[in-house]
mmCIF file of C-alpha atoms in Angstrom:
data_model
loop_
_atom_site.group_PDB
_atom_site.id
_atom_site.type_symbol
_atom_site.label_atom_id
_atom_site.label_comp_id
_atom_site.label_asym_id
_atom_site.label_seq_id
_atom_site.Cartn_x
_atom_site.Cartn_y
_atom_site.Cartn_z
ATOM 1 C CA MET A 1 0.035 0.003 -0.041
ATOM 2 C CA THR A 2 1.346 3.421 -0.911
ATOM 3 C CA THR A 3 1.255 6.329 1.522
ATOM 4 C CA ALA A 4 -0.484 9.491 0.530
ATOM 5 C CA THR A 5 1.710 12.551 0.376
ATOM 6 C CA PRO A 6 0.685 15.777 2.149
ATOM 7 C CA GLU A 7 -0.073 17.347 -1.210
ATOM 8 C CA ALA A 8 -2.409 14.436 -2.128
ATOM 9 C CA ARG A 9 -4.166 14.803 1.229
ATOM 10 C CA LEU A 10 -4.691 18.545 0.584
ATOM 11 C CA ALA A 11 -6.478 17.548 -2.677
ATOM 12 C CA GLY A 12 -8.801 15.282 -0.766
ATOM 13 C CA ASN A 13 -7.288 12.107 -2.245
ATOM 14 C CA SER A 14 -10.696 11.263 -3.742
ATOM 15 C CA ALA A 15 -11.166 9.303 -6.974
ATOM 16 C CA GLY A 16 -11.516 12.521 -8.899
ATOM 17 C CA SER A 17 -8.560 14.315 -7.390
ATOM 18 C CA ARG A 18 -5.217 14.567 -9.049
ATOM 19 C CA PRO A 19 -2.313 13.892 -6.692
ATOM 20 C CA GLU A 20 0.014 16.232 -8.599
ATOM 21 C CA PHE A 21 -2.154 19.197 -7.744
ATOM 22 C CA GLY A 22 -1.214 19.802 -4.133
ATOM 23 C CA ARG A 23 -0.112 22.312 -1.543
ATOM 24 C CA ARG A 24 2.528 24.034 -3.608
ATOM 25 C CA GLN A 25 0.083 24.534 -6.492
ATOM 26 C CA VAL A 26 -2.587 26.008 -4.250
ATOM 27 C CA HIS A 27 0.007 28.316 -2.647
ATOM 28 C CA ALA A 28 1.060 29.364 -6.155
ATOM 29 C CA VAL A 29 -2.509 30.342 -7.117
ATOM 30 C CA ALA A 30 -2.966 32.245 -3.928
ATOM 31 C CA ALA A 31 0.333 34.055 -4.368
ATOM 32 C CA CYS A 32 -0.558 35.002 -7.931
ATOM 33 C CA TYR A 33 -3.892 36.412 -6.756
ATOM 34 C CA PHE A 34 -2.130 38.475 -4.006
ATOM 35 C CA VAL A 35 0.329 39.890 -6.502
ATOM 36 C CA ALA A 36 -2.368 40.720 -9.114
ATOM 37 C CA SER A 37 -4.567 42.380 -6.466
ATOM 38 C CA PHE A 38 -2.105 45.084 -5.473
ATOM 39 C CA ALA A 39 -3.232 47.729 -7.951
ATOM 40 C CA ALA A 40 -6.889 46.681 -7.796
ATOM 41 C CA LEU A 41 -7.059 47.063 -3.954
ATOM 42 C CA GLY A 42 -4.251 49.514 -3.262
ATOM 43 C CA LEU A 43 -4.989 52.290 -5.620
ATOM 44 C CA PRO A 44 -8.707 53.069 -5.326
ATOM 45 C CA PRO A 45 -8.347 54.683 -1.936
ATOM 46 C CA TYR A 46 -6.182 57.297 -3.772
ATOM 47 C CA LEU A 47 -8.833 58.259 -6.298
ATOM 48 C CA THR A 48 -9.262 61.636 -4.585
ATOM 49 C CA ALA A 49 -5.542 62.298 -5.390
ATOM 50 C CA ILE A 50 -5.797 60.915 -8.891
ATOM 51 C CA LEU A 51 -8.867 62.597 -10.304
ATOM 52 C CA PRO A 52 -7.680 66.253 -9.932
ATOM 53 C CA GLU A 53 -4.874 65.292 -12.386
ATOM 54 C CA LEU A 54 -7.545 64.280 -14.866
ATOM 55 C CA GLY A 55 -9.594 67.387 -14.653
ATOM 56 C CA ASP A 56 -11.953 66.623 -11.789
ATOM 57 C CA LYS A 57 -10.535 69.295 -9.396
ATOM 58 C CA THR A 58 -12.823 68.361 -6.428
ATOM 59 C CA ALA A 59 -12.760 64.612 -7.033
ATOM 60 C CA GLN A 60 -16.610 64.631 -7.093
ATOM 61 C CA TRP A 61 -16.579 61.416 -9.148
ATOM 62 C CA ALA A 62 -14.422 59.445 -6.751
ATOM 63 C CA GLY A 63 -17.317 57.643 -5.020
ATOM 64 C CA LEU A 64 -18.862 56.511 -8.308
ATOM 65 C CA LEU A 65 -15.627 55.491 -9.905
ATOM 66 C CA TYR A 66 -14.689 53.484 -6.743
ATOM 67 C CA ILE A 67 -17.495 50.985 -7.512
ATOM 68 C CA VAL A 68 -17.192 50.959 -11.339
ATOM 69 C CA PRO A 69 -14.809 47.937 -11.390
ATOM 70 C CA THR A 70 -17.039 46.151 -8.831
ATOM 71 C CA VAL A 71 -20.172 46.649 -10.915
ATOM 72 C CA PHE A 72 -18.729 45.528 -14.187
ATOM 73 C CA GLY A 73 -16.756 42.732 -12.508
ATOM 74 C CA GLY A 74 -20.010 41.363 -11.089
ATOM 75 C CA LEU A 75 -21.787 41.615 -14.410
ATOM 76 C CA GLY A 76 -19.074 39.792 -16.289
ATOM 77 C CA ALA A 77 -18.245 37.058 -13.699
ATOM 78 C CA PRO A 78 -21.032 34.584 -14.605
ATOM 79 C CA LEU A 79 -20.212 34.669 -18.324
ATOM 80 C CA TRP A 80 -16.472 34.190 -17.689
ATOM 81 C CA GLY A 81 -17.251 31.335 -15.303
ATOM 82 C CA ARG A 82 -19.326 29.504 -17.885
ATOM 83 C CA LEU A 83 -16.583 30.020 -20.515
ATOM 84 C CA ALA A 84 -14.108 28.586 -18.109
ATOM 85 C CA ASP A 85 -16.186 25.432 -17.725
ATOM 86 C CA ARG A 86 -16.363 25.106 -21.522
ATOM 87 C CA PHE A 87 -12.843 26.102 -22.686
ATOM 88 C CA GLY A 88 -10.611 25.446 -19.653
ATOM 89 C CA ARG A 89 -10.201 27.055 -16.187
ATOM 90 C CA LYS A 90 -6.470 27.663 -16.566
ATOM 91 C CA ARG A 91 -6.978 29.440 -19.898
ATOM 92 C CA LEU A 92 -9.654 31.771 -18.424
ATOM 93 C CA LEU A 93 -7.560 32.378 -15.352
ATOM 94 C CA LEU A 94 -4.699 33.524 -17.585
ATOM 95 C CA ARG A 95 -7.111 35.667 -19.468
ATOM 96 C CA ALA A 96 -8.169 37.435 -16.290
ATOM 97 C CA GLN A 97 -4.600 38.211 -15.261
ATOM 98 C CA LEU A 98 -3.791 39.560 -18.718
ATOM 99 C CA GLY A 99 -7.009 41.506 -18.750
ATOM 100 C CA LEU A 100 -5.991 43.259 -15.503
ATOM 101 C CA ALA A 101 -2.564 44.131 -16.982
ATOM 102 C CA VAL A 102 -4.194 45.704 -20.033
ATOM 103 C CA SER A 103 -6.668 47.763 -17.989
ATOM 104 C CA PHE A 104 -3.981 48.901 -15.541
ATOM 105 C CA LEU A 105 -1.701 50.066 -18.369
ATOM 106 C CA LEU A 106 -4.555 52.073 -19.907
ATOM 107 C CA ALA A 107 -5.415 53.616 -16.475
ATOM 108 C CA GLY A 108 -1.851 54.597 -15.905
ATOM 109 C CA TRP A 109 -1.440 56.338 -19.226
ATOM 110 C CA ALA A 110 -4.965 57.885 -19.338
ATOM 111 C CA ASP A 111 -4.853 61.590 -19.871
ATOM 112 C CA SER A 112 -8.551 62.316 -19.433
ATOM 113 C CA LEU A 113 -11.376 61.427 -17.108
ATOM 114 C CA ALA A 114 -13.184 59.582 -19.824
ATOM 115 C CA THR A 115 -10.268 57.401 -20.701
ATOM 116 C CA PHE A 116 -9.563 56.596 -17.049
ATOM 117 C CA THR A 117 -13.215 55.648 -16.560
ATOM 118 C CA ALA A 118 -13.028 53.328 -19.610
ATOM 119 C CA ALA A 119 -9.959 51.738 -18.020
ATOM 120 C CA LEU A 120 -11.798 51.044 -14.848
ATOM 121 C CA VAL A 121 -14.722 49.557 -16.835
ATOM 122 C CA LEU A 122 -12.267 47.250 -18.621
ATOM 123 C CA GLN A 123 -10.704 46.325 -15.242
ATOM 124 C CA GLY A 124 -14.118 45.082 -14.088
ATOM 125 C CA ILE A 125 -14.997 43.253 -17.398
ATOM 126 C CA LEU A 126 -11.620 41.767 -18.151
ATOM 127 C CA GLY A 127 -10.521 41.078 -14.546
ATOM 128 C CA GLY A 128 -12.364 38.679 -12.208
ATOM 129 C CA THR A 129 -9.171 36.941 -10.953
ATOM 130 C CA PHE A 130 -10.721 35.899 -7.637
ATOM 131 C CA ALA A 131 -13.641 34.011 -9.218
ATOM 132 C CA ALA A 132 -11.369 32.557 -11.844
ATOM 133 C CA SER A 133 -8.864 31.373 -9.253
ATOM 134 C CA ASN A 134 -11.591 29.800 -7.161
ATOM 135 C CA GLY A 135 -13.093 28.069 -10.204
ATOM 136 C CA TYR A 136 -9.603 26.744 -11.130
ATOM 137 C CA LEU A 137 -9.050 25.403 -7.577
ATOM 138 C CA ALA A 138 -12.589 23.835 -7.477
ATOM 139 C CA ALA A 139 -11.908 21.904 -10.606
ATOM 140 C CA ALA A 140 -8.822 20.262 -8.998
ATOM 141 C CA LEU A 141 -9.902 19.955 -5.299
ATOM 142 C CA GLU A 142 -12.966 19.020 -3.309
ATOM 143 C CA GLY A 143 -14.172 18.811 0.257
ATOM 144 C CA PRO A 144 -11.830 19.969 3.044
ATOM 145 C CA GLY A 145 -9.002 20.499 0.600
ATOM 146 C CA LEU A 146 -11.001 22.866 -1.424
ATOM 147 C CA SER A 147 -12.362 24.771 1.638
ATOM 148 C CA ARG A 148 -8.781 25.156 2.939
ATOM 149 C CA ALA A 149 -7.696 26.475 -0.439
ATOM 150 C CA LEU A 150 -10.608 28.941 -0.578
ATOM 151 C CA THR A 151 -9.718 30.081 2.984
ATOM 152 C CA LEU A 152 -6.176 30.729 1.824
ATOM 153 C CA MET A 153 -7.483 32.647 -1.137
ATOM 154 C CA GLN A 154 -9.417 34.923 1.231
ATOM 155 C CA GLY A 155 -6.207 35.346 3.205
ATOM 156 C CA SER A 156 -4.617 36.606 0.013
ATOM 157 C CA ALA A 157 -7.289 39.063 -0.470
ATOM 158 C CA ARG A 158 -7.088 40.379 3.120
ATOM 159 C CA ALA A 159 -3.311 40.628 2.941
ATOM 160 C CA ALA A 160 -3.578 42.707 -0.296
ATOM 161 C CA LEU A 161 -6.221 44.877 1.318
ATOM 162 C CA VAL A 162 -3.946 45.586 4.246
ATOM 163 C CA PHE A 163 -0.555 45.989 2.634
ATOM 164 C CA ALA A 164 -1.266 47.389 -0.893
ATOM 165 C CA PRO A 165 -2.455 50.908 0.246
ATOM 166 C CA ILE A 166 0.708 51.153 2.509
ATOM 167 C CA VAL A 167 2.962 50.327 -0.479
ATOM 168 C CA VAL A 168 1.077 52.754 -2.758
ATOM 169 C CA GLY A 169 1.333 55.484 -0.251
ATOM 170 C CA SER A 170 5.009 54.835 0.336
ATOM 171 C CA LEU A 171 5.724 55.213 -3.423
ATOM 172 C CA SER A 172 3.603 58.303 -3.786
ATOM 173 C CA PRO A 173 6.415 60.820 -3.101
ATOM 174 C CA TRP A 174 8.335 59.500 -6.082
ATOM 175 C CA LEU A 175 5.505 58.363 -8.460
ATOM 176 C CA SER A 176 1.934 59.598 -8.355
ATOM 177 C CA PRO A 177 -0.807 57.021 -7.626
ATOM 178 C CA HIS A 178 -2.146 57.683 -11.155
ATOM 179 C CA ARG A 179 1.084 56.629 -12.859
ATOM 180 C CA GLN A 180 1.460 53.692 -10.434
ATOM 181 C CA TYR A 181 -1.348 51.959 -12.309
ATOM 182 C CA ALA A 182 1.052 51.499 -15.186
ATOM 183 C CA LEU A 183 3.909 50.422 -12.993
ATOM 184 C CA LEU A 184 1.817 47.890 -11.169
ATOM 185 C CA ALA A 185 0.524 46.383 -14.425
ATOM 186 C CA VAL A 186 3.773 44.285 -14.311
ATOM 187 C CA LEU A 187 2.329 42.350 -11.373
ATOM 188 C CA PRO A 188 -0.581 40.591 -13.141
ATOM 189 C CA LEU A 189 1.835 40.016 -15.995
ATOM 190 C CA ALA A 190 4.216 38.240 -13.588
ATOM 191 C CA ALA A 191 1.238 36.279 -12.155
ATOM 192 C CA ALA A 192 0.282 35.126 -15.628
ATOM 193 C CA VAL A 193 3.845 33.834 -16.208
ATOM 194 C CA MET A 194 3.741 31.886 -12.950
ATOM 195 C CA LEU A 195 0.307 30.495 -13.682
ATOM 196 C CA ALA A 196 1.433 29.312 -17.125
ATOM 197 C CA ALA A 197 3.527 26.595 -15.363
ATOM 198 C CA LEU A 198 0.578 25.117 -13.457
ATOM 199 C CA PRO A 199 -1.510 22.161 -14.829
ATOM 200 C CA GLU A 200 -4.922 22.394 -16.291
ATOM 201 C CA PRO A 201 -7.244 20.826 -13.719
ATOM 202 C CA ARG A 202 -9.583 18.119 -15.026
ATOM 203 C CA THR A 203 -11.483 15.078 -13.790
ATOM 204 C CA ALA A 204 -9.541 11.931 -13.577
ATOM 205 C CA PRO A 205 -10.020 9.718 -16.609
ATOM 206 C CA ALA A 206 -12.618 6.960 -16.483
ATOM 207 C CA ALA A 207 -9.795 4.330 -17.098
ATOM 208 C CA ASP A 208 -8.532 5.051 -13.574
ATOM 209 C CA LYS A 209 -11.675 3.712 -12.001
ATOM 210 C CA PRO A 210 -12.106 0.009 -11.251
ATOM 211 C CA VAL A 211 -14.342 -1.883 -13.722
ATOM 212 C CA PRO A 212 -17.136 -3.843 -11.945
ATOM 213 C CA GLU A 213 -17.210 -7.625 -12.618
ATOM 214 C CA GLU A 214 -20.956 -7.723 -12.903
ATOM 215 C CA PRO A 215 -23.445 -5.308 -14.383
ATOM 216 C CA GLU A 216 -24.732 -2.782 -11.897
ATOM 217 C CA SER A 217 -27.817 -0.531 -11.869
ATOM 218 C CA PRO A 218 -27.129 2.939 -13.243
ATOM 219 C CA GLN A 219 -25.640 5.328 -10.730
ATOM 220 C CA PRO A 220 -25.267 9.067 -10.927
ATOM 221 C CA GLN A 221 -21.665 9.937 -11.765
ATOM 222 C CA ALA A 222 -21.513 12.851 -9.232
ATOM 223 C CA ALA A 223 -23.083 13.123 -5.861
ATOM 224 C CA ALA A 224 -25.686 15.889 -5.480
ATOM 225 C CA PRO A 225 -24.279 18.984 -3.768
ATOM 226 C CA ALA A 226 -25.043 19.038 -0.039
ATOM 227 C CA THR A 227 -25.766 22.780 0.259
ATOM 228 C CA PRO A 228 -28.580 24.580 -1.648
ATOM 229 C CA LEU A 229 -27.174 27.421 -3.755
ATOM 230 C CA ASN A 230 -29.825 29.875 -2.676
ATOM 231 C CA ALA A 231 -28.593 29.556 1.011
ATOM 232 C CA LEU A 232 -25.020 30.151 -0.077
ATOM 233 C CA TYR A 233 -25.890 33.213 -2.170
ATOM 234 C CA ALA A 234 -28.140 34.709 0.523
ATOM 235 C CA PHE A 235 -25.432 34.353 3.152
ATOM 236 C CA GLU A 236 -22.745 35.767 0.793
ATOM 237 C CA PHE A 237 -24.885 38.794 -0.106
ATOM 238 C CA ALA A 238 -25.699 39.516 3.563
ATOM 239 C CA PHE A 239 -22.145 39.009 4.708
ATOM 240 C CA VAL A 240 -20.626 41.339 2.080
ATOM 241 C CA PHE A 241 -23.385 43.931 2.726
ATOM 242 C CA SER A 242 -22.954 43.973 6.499
ATOM 243 C CA THR A 243 -19.193 44.153 6.452
ATOM 244 C CA VAL A 244 -18.487 46.414 3.456
ATOM 245 C CA ILE A 245 -21.158 49.006 4.521
ATOM 246 C CA SER A 246 -18.772 50.115 7.340
ATOM 247 C CA PHE A 247 -15.775 50.643 5.051
ATOM 248 C CA PRO A 248 -16.453 53.976 3.220
ATOM 249 C CA TYR A 249 -17.067 56.211 6.177
ATOM 250 C CA LEU A 250 -15.144 54.481 8.980
ATOM 251 C CA ILE A 251 -12.262 56.916 8.987
ATOM 252 C CA SER A 252 -14.698 59.870 9.151
ATOM 253 C CA LEU A 253 -16.469 58.230 12.082
ATOM 254 C CA ILE A 254 -13.177 57.554 13.907
ATOM 255 C CA GLU A 255 -11.969 61.138 13.442
ATOM 256 C CA ASP A 256 -15.314 62.501 14.571
ATOM 257 C CA ARG A 257 -15.285 60.403 17.743
ATOM 258 C CA ILE A 258 -11.529 60.769 18.457
ATOM 259 C CA PRO A 259 -10.449 64.243 17.489
ATOM 260 C CA GLY A 260 -6.732 64.534 16.768
ATOM 261 C CA ILE A 261 -6.158 60.843 16.030
ATOM 262 C CA SER A 262 -3.248 60.257 13.577
ATOM 263 C CA PRO A 263 -3.830 58.908 10.099
ATOM 264 C CA VAL A 264 -1.643 55.932 10.938
ATOM 265 C CA ALA A 265 -3.803 54.990 13.957
ATOM 266 C CA SER A 266 -6.973 55.374 11.798
ATOM 267 C CA GLY A 267 -5.420 53.126 9.154
ATOM 268 C CA MET A 268 -4.506 50.453 11.694
ATOM 269 C CA LEU A 269 -8.069 50.462 13.119
ATOM 270 C CA PHE A 270 -9.356 50.038 9.500
ATOM 271 C CA ALA A 271 -6.956 47.059 8.976
ATOM 272 C CA LEU A 272 -7.483 45.333 12.346
ATOM 273 C CA PRO A 273 -10.311 42.968 11.325
ATOM 274 C CA HIS A 274 -8.384 41.938 8.206
ATOM 275 C CA LEU A 275 -5.331 41.273 10.280
ATOM 276 C CA SER A 276 -7.448 39.146 12.617
ATOM 277 C CA TYR A 277 -8.350 36.982 9.606
ATOM 278 C CA LEU A 278 -4.734 36.491 8.610
ATOM 279 C CA VAL A 279 -3.821 35.349 12.118
ATOM 280 C CA PHE A 280 -6.767 33.071 12.980
ATOM 281 C CA ALA A 281 -8.359 31.793 9.718
ATOM 282 C CA MET A 282 -6.733 28.408 9.625
ATOM 283 C CA GLN A 283 -7.453 27.710 13.341
ATOM 284 C CA VAL A 284 -11.132 28.673 12.710
ATOM 285 C CA HIS A 285 -11.245 26.314 9.698
ATOM 286 C CA LYS A 286 -10.024 23.447 11.835
ATOM 287 C CA ALA A 287 -12.460 24.190 14.669
ATOM 288 C CA PHE A 288 -15.593 24.663 12.499
ATOM 289 C CA GLN A 289 -14.859 22.274 9.645
ATOM 290 C CA SER A 290 -17.786 19.934 10.511
ATOM 291 C CA ARG A 291 -20.153 22.679 11.652
ATOM 292 C CA PRO A 292 -20.031 25.654 9.275
ATOM 293 C CA ARG A 293 -23.638 26.597 9.979
ATOM 294 C CA LEU A 294 -22.757 27.302 13.600
ATOM 295 C CA GLY A 295 -19.762 29.318 12.492
ATOM 296 C CA ILE A 296 -21.891 31.444 10.195
ATOM 297 C CA ALA A 297 -24.439 32.150 12.899
ATOM 298 C CA LEU A 298 -21.685 33.061 15.371
ATOM 299 C CA GLY A 299 -19.907 35.089 12.699
ATOM 300 C CA PHE A 300 -22.992 37.240 11.989
ATOM 301 C CA GLY A 301 -23.573 37.597 15.744
ATOM 302 C CA PHE A 302 -20.057 38.953 16.208
ATOM 303 C CA ILE A 303 -20.503 41.274 13.176
ATOM 304 C CA ALA A 304 -23.697 42.620 14.666
ATOM 305 C CA LEU A 305 -22.044 43.234 18.054
ATOM 306 C CA GLY A 306 -19.048 44.853 16.474
ATOM 307 C CA LEU A 307 -21.063 47.115 14.184
ATOM 308 C CA ALA A 308 -23.356 48.130 16.992
ATOM 309 C CA GLY A 309 -20.353 48.942 19.181
ATOM 310 C CA HIS A 310 -19.120 51.336 16.453
ATOM 311 C CA GLY A 311 -22.199 53.417 17.112
ATOM 312 C CA VAL A 312 -21.297 53.969 20.788
ATOM 313 C CA ALA A 313 -17.462 53.907 20.777
ATOM 314 C CA HIS A 314 -15.826 57.157 21.694
ATOM 315 C CA SER A 315 -12.282 56.247 22.650
ATOM 316 C CA LEU A 316 -9.328 54.437 21.063
ATOM 317 C CA ALA A 317 -9.700 51.455 23.373
ATOM 318 C CA ALA A 318 -13.329 51.136 22.611
ATOM 319 C CA PHE A 319 -12.642 51.210 18.865
ATOM 320 C CA ILE A 320 -9.931 48.562 19.167
ATOM 321 C CA ALA A 321 -12.492 46.270 21.021
ATOM 322 C CA VAL A 322 -15.210 46.763 18.499
ATOM 323 C CA ARG A 323 -12.855 46.296 15.571
ATOM 324 C CA LEU A 324 -11.647 43.017 17.076
ATOM 325 C CA LEU A 325 -15.257 41.897 17.507
ATOM 326 C CA LEU A 326 -15.860 42.674 13.838
ATOM 327 C CA GLY A 327 -12.601 40.832 13.038
ATOM 328 C CA ALA A 328 -13.921 37.696 14.815
ATOM 329 C CA GLY A 329 -17.135 37.859 12.755
ATOM 330 C CA LEU A 330 -15.231 38.495 9.557
ATOM 331 C CA THR A 331 -13.019 35.550 10.142
ATOM 332 C CA LEU A 332 -15.811 33.180 11.113
ATOM 333 C CA GLY A 333 -17.998 34.300 8.190
ATOM 334 C CA LEU A 334 -15.347 34.085 5.481
ATOM 335 C CA VAL A 335 -14.010 30.752 6.555
ATOM 336 C CA CYS A 336 -17.396 29.096 6.989
ATOM 337 C CA LEU A 337 -18.731 30.573 3.685
ATOM 338 C CA SER A 338 -15.654 28.920 2.030
ATOM 339 C CA MET A 339 -16.766 25.645 3.506
ATOM 340 C CA LEU A 340 -20.299 26.056 2.129
ATOM 341 C CA ALA A 341 -18.920 27.070 -1.282
ATOM 342 C CA ALA A 342 -16.733 23.949 -1.334
ATOM 343 C CA ASP A 343 -19.769 21.845 -0.507
ATOM 344 C CA CYS A 344 -21.794 23.549 -3.197
ATOM 345 C CA ALA A 345 -19.121 22.893 -5.812
ATOM 346 C CA LYS A 346 -19.661 19.158 -5.532
ATOM 347 C CA GLY A 347 -21.443 18.025 -8.684
ATOM 348 C CA ARG A 348 -21.598 21.441 -10.233
ATOM 349 C CA PRO A 349 -19.448 23.127 -12.973
ATOM 350 C CA PRO A 350 -17.168 25.222 -10.676
ATOM 351 C CA GLY A 351 -16.541 28.053 -13.159
ATOM 352 C CA GLY A 352 -20.225 28.849 -13.449
ATOM 353 C CA MET A 353 -20.896 28.494 -9.780
ATOM 354 C CA PHE A 354 -18.047 30.667 -8.606
ATOM 355 C CA GLY A 355 -18.852 33.222 -11.244
ATOM 356 C CA SER A 356 -22.446 33.526 -9.994
ATOM 357 C CA LEU A 357 -21.132 33.733 -6.477
ATOM 358 C CA GLU A 358 -18.829 36.514 -7.490
ATOM 359 C CA PHE A 359 -21.887 38.282 -9.021
ATOM 360 C CA VAL A 360 -23.766 37.986 -5.759
ATOM 361 C CA SER A 361 -20.732 39.268 -3.810
ATOM 362 C CA LYS A 362 -20.310 42.231 -5.994
ATOM 363 C CA ALA A 363 -24.014 42.976 -5.842
ATOM 364 C CA GLY A 364 -23.719 42.992 -1.998
ATOM 365 C CA ALA A 365 -20.752 45.390 -2.122
ATOM 366 C CA VAL A 366 -22.541 47.847 -4.495
ATOM 367 C CA ALA A 367 -25.694 47.724 -2.334
ATOM 368 C CA ALA A 368 -23.579 48.383 0.731
ATOM 369 C CA GLY A 369 -21.907 51.362 -0.928
ATOM 370 C CA VAL A 370 -25.252 52.880 -1.928
ATOM 371 C CA ALA A 371 -26.702 52.275 1.480
ATOM 372 C CA ALA A 372 -23.673 53.709 3.197
ATOM 373 C CA ALA A 373 -23.772 56.917 1.080
ATOM 374 C CA ALA A 374 -27.489 57.430 1.654
ATOM 375 C CA GLY A 375 -27.292 56.804 5.420
ATOM 376 C CA ASN A 376 -24.239 59.059 5.809
ATOM 377 C CA SER A 377 -25.998 61.838 3.867
ATOM 378 C CA PHE A 378 -29.177 61.747 5.916
ATOM 379 C CA PHE A 379 -28.094 60.594 9.375
ATOM 380 C CA GLY A 380 -24.295 60.963 9.666
ATOM 381 C CA PRO A 381 -21.365 58.562 9.713
ATOM 382 C CA ALA A 382 -22.806 56.275 12.364
ATOM 383 C CA ALA A 383 -25.825 55.281 10.117
ATOM 384 C CA PRO A 384 -23.929 52.799 7.909
ATOM 385 C CA VAL A 385 -22.692 50.722 10.843
ATOM 386 C CA LEU A 386 -26.192 50.614 12.373
ATOM 387 C CA THR A 387 -27.733 49.506 9.020
ATOM 388 C CA GLY A 388 -25.099 46.803 8.929
ATOM 389 C CA THR A 389 -25.981 45.752 12.464
ATOM 390 C CA ALA A 390 -29.692 45.288 11.488
ATOM 391 C CA VAL A 391 -28.800 43.146 8.451
ATOM 392 C CA ALA A 392 -26.370 40.988 10.483
ATOM 393 C CA LEU A 393 -28.990 40.456 13.211
ATOM 394 C CA ALA A 394 -31.544 39.373 10.645
ATOM 395 C CA THR A 395 -29.044 36.915 9.160
ATOM 396 C CA VAL A 396 -28.257 35.396 12.512
ATOM 397 C CA LEU A 397 -31.914 34.383 12.679
ATOM 398 C CA ALA A 398 -31.821 32.966 9.144
ATOM 399 C CA ALA A 399 -28.578 31.060 9.847
ATOM 400 C CA ALA A 400 -30.207 29.465 12.930
ATOM 401 C CA LEU A 401 -33.156 28.144 10.997
ATOM 402 C CA PRO A 402 -32.663 24.398 10.395
ATOM 403 C CA ALA A 403 -35.209 24.514 7.501
ATOM 404 C CA LEU A 404 -32.690 26.500 5.443
ATOM 405 C CA PHE A 405 -30.433 23.425 5.433
ATOM 406 C CA HIS A 406 -32.915 20.620 5.587
ATOM 407 C CA ARG A 407 -31.356 19.154 2.506
ATOM 408 C CA SER A 408 -27.877 19.188 3.937
ATOM 409 C CA PRO A 409 -27.166 16.044 6.141
ATOM 410 C CA ARG A 410 -23.390 16.921 6.045
ATOM 411 C CA ILE A 411 -23.839 20.359 7.471
ATOM 412 C CA ARG A 412 -24.700 20.111 11.154
ATOM 413 C CA TRP A 413 -24.223 21.887 14.461
ATOM 414 C CA SER A 414 -21.860 19.463 15.919
ATOM 415 C CA ARG A 415 -20.202 16.147 15.293
#
């Protein structure tokens, strides 16, 4: 009997898994996503500095342009996902990286607001590296191996969200954020070169399966997915909405409550929940692997507590506490949603499923941005976090309803 390697165990070691696609390959995909995300996540916070160079002296279009890539990325994700299932996940993942490079080059050399806006539209349409990467991984892995890989991918996104703005700000004295778009286009190009060396994931050939000695009654070739898609999509939308709604006006809220606080301290408070994910994600995955429903309910509970705490925090210590509560909810929610997504991917074309999931996620982000802007305009910077609290509390109740998972014998509260 042969002994499975750690890489094979990561892939689940099932009949349809490919032993050569293991830990190193998963880490390579996650690293490529982190590298390619630098410009996409690090430069939008500097739109207020970029737009005056393009004729918008007061940067009045910054809020709208901030969500342009998100809107068009969500619209294009389902189509690219279906094309990946048809023409190959690796090919479409490479397309996404090269699409980002083209759009970044155009944005970096744009000399008018119209051209820059077109570049952001192209970034949304031609990008979609997160959904493409997840679809690629889901074609090669399943079960716990896939959920760990998706958890690692979220870690890449959080790391880029934390470190990219710092790097962009550090480069700004020598190169304007506008021109950094062109410089950072080299990163998705480098990611494409690295991805070109990875294998194309595909189902193991039928010849690898044992041939029965006697005729058997017909059996379905793939087990039905354990989790209903509507539950996954509902939780994804609510999670993105309730967390993202606090982003746009958080710095304003902190400065209003703690006069004189330094920009560095405000930035650290903003990053604290994402740093929590980087530290604790894998431990949470191990603890809640067999009970993601409980993790989601707890996650939304912590999100509700954390966001509600933002409404009453008036000191640095209080903000640290509520940001850590939000970080606990963020970590539990992201990790357990990855588990549900891995469960949903069983028996489904992964490109189409993750493309649709990306559409739902982007829709939640856009809805959160609109709600945050409206709430801030009418009721002040505390309104967005209170709206997020209400949505999170409602989702806690939904996550606790067994009927939502009545078709899911593998998803349970405890072992």
